Amino acid sequence: MFRYFPEQASAHAADVDWMNNIITDLSLFFTVAIVGAMIYFAIRYRQRNGKDHETPRIEGSHTLEMIWTIVPTIVSIFLAYYGVVIYQQTREVPENALRITAWGQKWFWDFEYEYKDEAGQSQVKKIGGKDVEWVVPVDRPIKLVMQSRDVLHSFFIPAMRAKKDVIPGQWSYIVFTPIKTGKYPVFCTEYCGKEHSNMMASLRVVSEAEFDRWLKDRSAENALAGMSPSARGKQLYTEKGCNACHSLDGSRLIGPSFLKVFGKKESLQDGTTVDVDENYIQESILHPNKQIVEGYAPVMPSYDGQLGPDEIAGLIAFIQAQDGSAPVAAPVAAPVDDGWDKLSPLERGEKLVKAKTVPACTSCHSLDGSALVGPSFKGIFGRTAELQDGTSLVVDEAYLEESILNPMAKIAKNFAPAMPPVYGTQLKEQDVKDIVEYLKTVK
Amino acid sequence: MSAYSAAGEANAKPNYLNHEKGIWSWLTTVDHKRICLLYLFAILIFFFVGGMAALAMRLELAKLYGTGQHNFIDAETYNAMFTIHGAVMIFLFIVPGIPATLGNFLLPLMIGAKDVAFPKLNLFSWYIYMVGACMALFGLLKPIGPAFMEKAMNFIGVHGPVDTGWTFYAPYSIETGTSVVWMTAAAFVLGFSSILTGLNFIVTIHKLRAPGMTWDRLPVFVWGTYATAVIQTLATPVVGITLLLVIMERGFGVGVFNPKLGGDPVLYQHLFWFYSHPVVYIMVLPAFGIVGEIIPVFSRKPIFGYKAVVYASVTIAVVGFLVWAHHMFVAGISEAAAIYFSVVTFGVAVPTAVKVFNWVSTMYRGSIRFNTPMLYAMGFIFLFMVAGTTGVYLAVLAVDVYYHDTYFVVAHFHYTIQGGAVIGLMGGLYYWFPKMSGKMYNETAGKVTWFLVFVGFNLTFIPQFALGMEGMPRRYYDYLPQYQNLHQVSTAGAVINALGYTLALLNLGWAAVFGRVKAPANPWDSLSLEWQTPSPPPHENFEVTPVVTGSTYAYGTPVRGDAAAH
Amino acid sequence: MSASHHATAAEVGPGDPPHIHHMDTPTAYQSAKLGMWLFLATEILLFGGLFTSFALYHWAYFEEFHHASKELNWVYGSVNTVVLLFSSFTAALAVDAAQRGDSRRCSKNLLITIACGFLFLIIKGIEYTGKYSHGLFPGTERWNSPEFIQEYKMYFGLYYCMTGLHALHVVLGMGLLTWVYLKARKGRFSSRYFVPVEVGALYWHLVDLIWIYLFPLLYLVG
Amino acid sequence: MGHHTDTHGDHAAGHGFEIMPTQDHSDDFGHISPYSIYAKIFVALLVLTVLTVGVTRLDFGSMNIVIAMFIASIKAMLVALFFMHLKFERMTTWIYAVFPLVLLGIMMAGIFVDNPYRATPGPAAEAKAPISADHVTEGHATKAQH
Ligand code: HEA
Ligand code: HEA
Ligand code: CUA
Ligand SMILES: [Cu+2]
């Protein structure tokens, strides 16, 4: 009765379920006894014909009080004891446990596997991101050591009966031995903000051999590693989202442009100046808010722990290469995935605005009315816009198109001329139309 | 056979409701009975607000258009909804819920006093409560309207509805951009109101008992209120300072709870639960008291094991201070602490068990009438058994690891708070309604709406136990499709439940305003003091100060050896 | 109690207890005192949260806190301790005078107590400005410099929270005592009625009690 | 009309839940101590203050805090017992003066059972600084981790 648990996929799941079922049985017993007695008394001793019958003035019974104090006490001791014993079993880390590191971050999980390759070299395999699938071998104890990069999260694998909060600045762990191969959902069970409900991963339990193959298969990463440093950096520049804030053409976004930045002298917020060299760039990637360039806000997230030395070197090489000698190859937006044309103009517009432009429009224009780097899109169409030069105009199709293609032409009052003029090359005529259609609907 | 020398029958003399007239006379009243009505009015509004937020959540969670997408409200709104729901229901509705309403009304009446010890302070508490309530509303506002309005609202710290959950866990509450400051400040102010109420009650019970009203003659409701008052006075300051520290963290980066500044986020949880575990007994102990009043009267039997019931209340209040970290078993606390807190938690289960057994035994060989209050009391016993025993699952270390922050916990605490405290409050309102209003309500409507509430409630929350067992986490705005059926049943139940509450309260509201049937002084044939004065009571409660000479529960025919005592 | 305590409203003269409709005068006196003690209990737990946090981090960052505490000037702290102890002494004397029905001595002692409160705040103010100019305040240059490590910030964060909340209590206590003083000067108190004096003094003693712990904790051992 | 104090429950002895000591009425308006006691207590407080300062200047290391808190508690007791007349108060007042201190002790005990004893999971991982140094200084409130 009342057995709703997911399948028992870890060695200790059966123990936990056993404990749970004992409590269920005891609870049912007490509830049925008490509610049963209540209903029985209610029927047996109900008032009849609207008149009270004689009732005895019983004020209590010491014997009964003793019994119903002592019996629950004994039951309690029993439950508390086994609860502790089983808990300790579920927390015990066997010698041969496979150790994996996990990082929680709003709103995804990252995993790091450390292993020795054929040459006996220590290697780290990193996977991560939203809905990531992580893999463990069956029948081998797994110790997952976890920490958070921002707020509290909690790592919950129902099928393994394992859960622990993931805390910034403090390590915690779960340990379990999978006994069945298969795929199991992982939830975040500590509220962590907007996408808390989507902070999921899936755990794939495979045979030892398959795990080994999976672990040593580094083709995806090798592809990256095999590139020249600056090519790797170029890929990371978009992959890690640097492009949302740092332009390549000298225009000012949220952060300084990469164009000709290498070798430059930057003056910092605190009045000092600094040479932009390898060290400064590395420092800025790892500890971005220590040395803020004057005129910018300290808003960059740290990439510490997310980028390996090779990757940082790649980015440095890439930034160094932005010396103005090569024409800015504007990244191509709106890759024509299948069915793009089947979407309605509105849907295409929304996709473009939110994701398919580089940098995405929404990295500077909010949809909810808040002011970011640029004016919000909320209710933009038809609004009267005041311009820097003191004039004002009503926002119509023409103005929007112009602003997209030639952002510096008219600057809204109170905003900096910061929008990069890169969309003219990125967007096709139809794309611009779609965007305008979409913007009309943002209310 | 009345045990009291003072008893009054209904007469045409002025009563507390009509001895002064006009809104001003209400807003400046220091009469505890009128202050009860002021509170009642306010908390019902917030019950409604919290209930609407609940319905919004349930509507979304039904996922009528399918999971994996937003149906009616988006993620941010949903997160704001459960925060509003939790914070309003806890801080604005159920914590002041029973003590400040029924407690206020009954405490002086039951001990034969003319008022509480500090009547002006009592009114002051209500005003503080209202200030806190307004501040909480600021925490719920979304800055909208023309730009200057938005600017103005941002300027005073209104940045959008709080989205932290009612627990305000750091460091999220320190980082999020919403109006956490208003909400935590509101909770601080509301806490102040709660402290003053508790303090007032403790002094009242110590100093103003009528002649002969000895400690062992106090009605169990008074004992329940006393135990509650102790918790109110001594636990609330801790959450007050904790929330102030959160504000300081946000404003000045003190760093006590912020790991980025060297602090320990788990310390926040310790301090928060040091209050918020005892607070669950603030909610439920007065409800225990209400059940302990209703069952003897409708069974015509003395409460079984008076002393045990009383000791149990006091034990629960005291031991309740020792178990707070059972909310933190997986929060990263040390193993030693987890074991200690798990074991000690059972220390509250045992005295609670004692109370349940005593209530049921009271019915043995009684002459039981099934008026609406009795139905609520019996419903309470069933619901609280489910509530308490599911609390035992959560107290067991090995099992809580699985259940923590799943819907099992959500179901557990709705059974305790709603099945316990709210059902207790409803029962109490039905029971003392004739005294408070001087009118009788429609009994049939009372029973029908009780049934709606009872069925709707179970239909809402039993599926949530199953959801929790399946592993569905709480505070989820969207979920895997496998959970959908149970969620839809739950939503259906919530609608019935809401209908039940609305009709049950309307039944009373209607009777109070339009009711024709006058209530006699003592419609239920009770022996306790509040029924020995007219309905509604006069301004100063009793025409003559009562002198108590016997037990409040001397129902039935004395059995062997007992005759001499009474 | 003799019936003479139940003066009706018309008969209330100077020095008589005010007429309270729902209890007699000794009960009112006892109630007010118990009420204030309960309030003090809540204050202890209010500060308790801060003391607990301080204890935890003092333990965790023992060396760093010790270092940081060296920045505080123990002389200021000691002087302020003496000031508060003295004010507590005069507050107790005010109650004693009231009990004996000596209105003049009562109001004189109250005035000294309030003055001590002022003195305390002034010294505290000098200290705070000193801290600010030494860059021991959020936002100053030294505070933001990397040498000023996180643990120091935590120490001073707690220092400002604890002494700030305490100073707020000093202000509230002074307000309360001023109200009592004004009544005392009008000769409202007698040996039969002096609840406000006693209750106000109780509150003031609490302010002193808290400082008795804050002083060594923050200034001496750190 | 008010009712008589001597019929109050506080004074009606001999019942199951009596928690008041039986009272005479001499303290209806509080206890009057001899005048000189206040001066004596004040002097004692001053002496103890000097003692605290002196002892901690000498610096007994980690014993400092124990000594300082011990002296502070004596001072607090003197203030409470004599200045605040707790010595002459009823049992109820005593209960509510002591109970919050007990609770405070419980709170600290609970937290100190947790924080210092948190487990440190295996070695390799924690060698790395958790987040960037400007986000999280490595120290946490857990010494066990260092
Ligand atoms: C009125 C409110 C109320 C009450 C009375 C209770 C009562 C109890 N609660 Fe509950 N609880 C909450 C409100 C309440 N709770 C809330 C609001 C939360 C979640 C907060 C949040 O996270 O948002 C919560 C969460 C919560 C948790 C944390 C779960 C988690 O987050 O992981 C735990 C864990 O121990 C717990 C335990 C208990 C226990 C043991 C009792 C006991 O007092 C129950 C005692 C009663 C009985 C046991 C029944 C009668 C007994 C018998 C007839 C005898 C048979 C029994 C035995 C043999 C033991 N509760
Ligand atoms: C007093 C406490 C209380 C009460 C009564 C309720 C009542 C209800 N609650 Fe809940 N709930 C909490 C306290 C309470 N709740 C808390 C503390 C949380 C945790 C929040 C968090 O995670 O931070 C929570 C969370 C919570 C969740 C989990 C959200 C999540 O984790 O994602 C859900 C989901 O279904 C839910 C549903 C409901 C429902 C359907 C009701 C219904 O029963 C409500 C029905 C009532 C009404 C609809 C109002 C009826 C109308 C009137 C009273 C007006 C009539 C007036 C007159 C005529 C004068 N609640
Ligand atoms: Cu991460 Cu919730
Ligand atoms: Cu709890």
XYZ file of C-alpha atoms and ligand atoms in Angstrom, chain A residues 104-109 150-155 187-193 195-200, chain B residues 474-476, ligand 3:
30
model
C 26.190 23.586 -9.505
C 25.576 26.890 -11.183
C 22.407 28.705 -12.114
C 20.944 26.595 -13.775
C 23.007 23.653 -14.850
C 25.440 21.067 -13.549
C 26.647 30.889 -6.857
C 23.669 30.182 -4.611
C 22.461 27.054 -2.860
C 21.435 24.130 -5.013
C 20.687 20.571 -4.091
C 21.597 17.429 -5.973
C 16.789 17.310 -9.992
C 17.862 20.445 -8.237
C 15.888 20.490 -4.993
C 17.010 23.703 -3.400
C 15.302 26.763 -4.721
C 17.846 28.730 -6.748
C 15.891 31.238 -8.779
C 14.980 28.268 -13.743
C 15.160 26.130 -10.609
C 12.637 23.704 -12.086
C 14.726 23.207 -15.209
C 18.032 22.663 -13.485
C 18.147 19.036 -14.451
C 8.852 21.442 -4.438
C 9.022 25.019 -5.721
C 8.903 23.627 -9.238
Cu 19.583 24.858 -8.593
Cu 17.505 24.830 -7.711
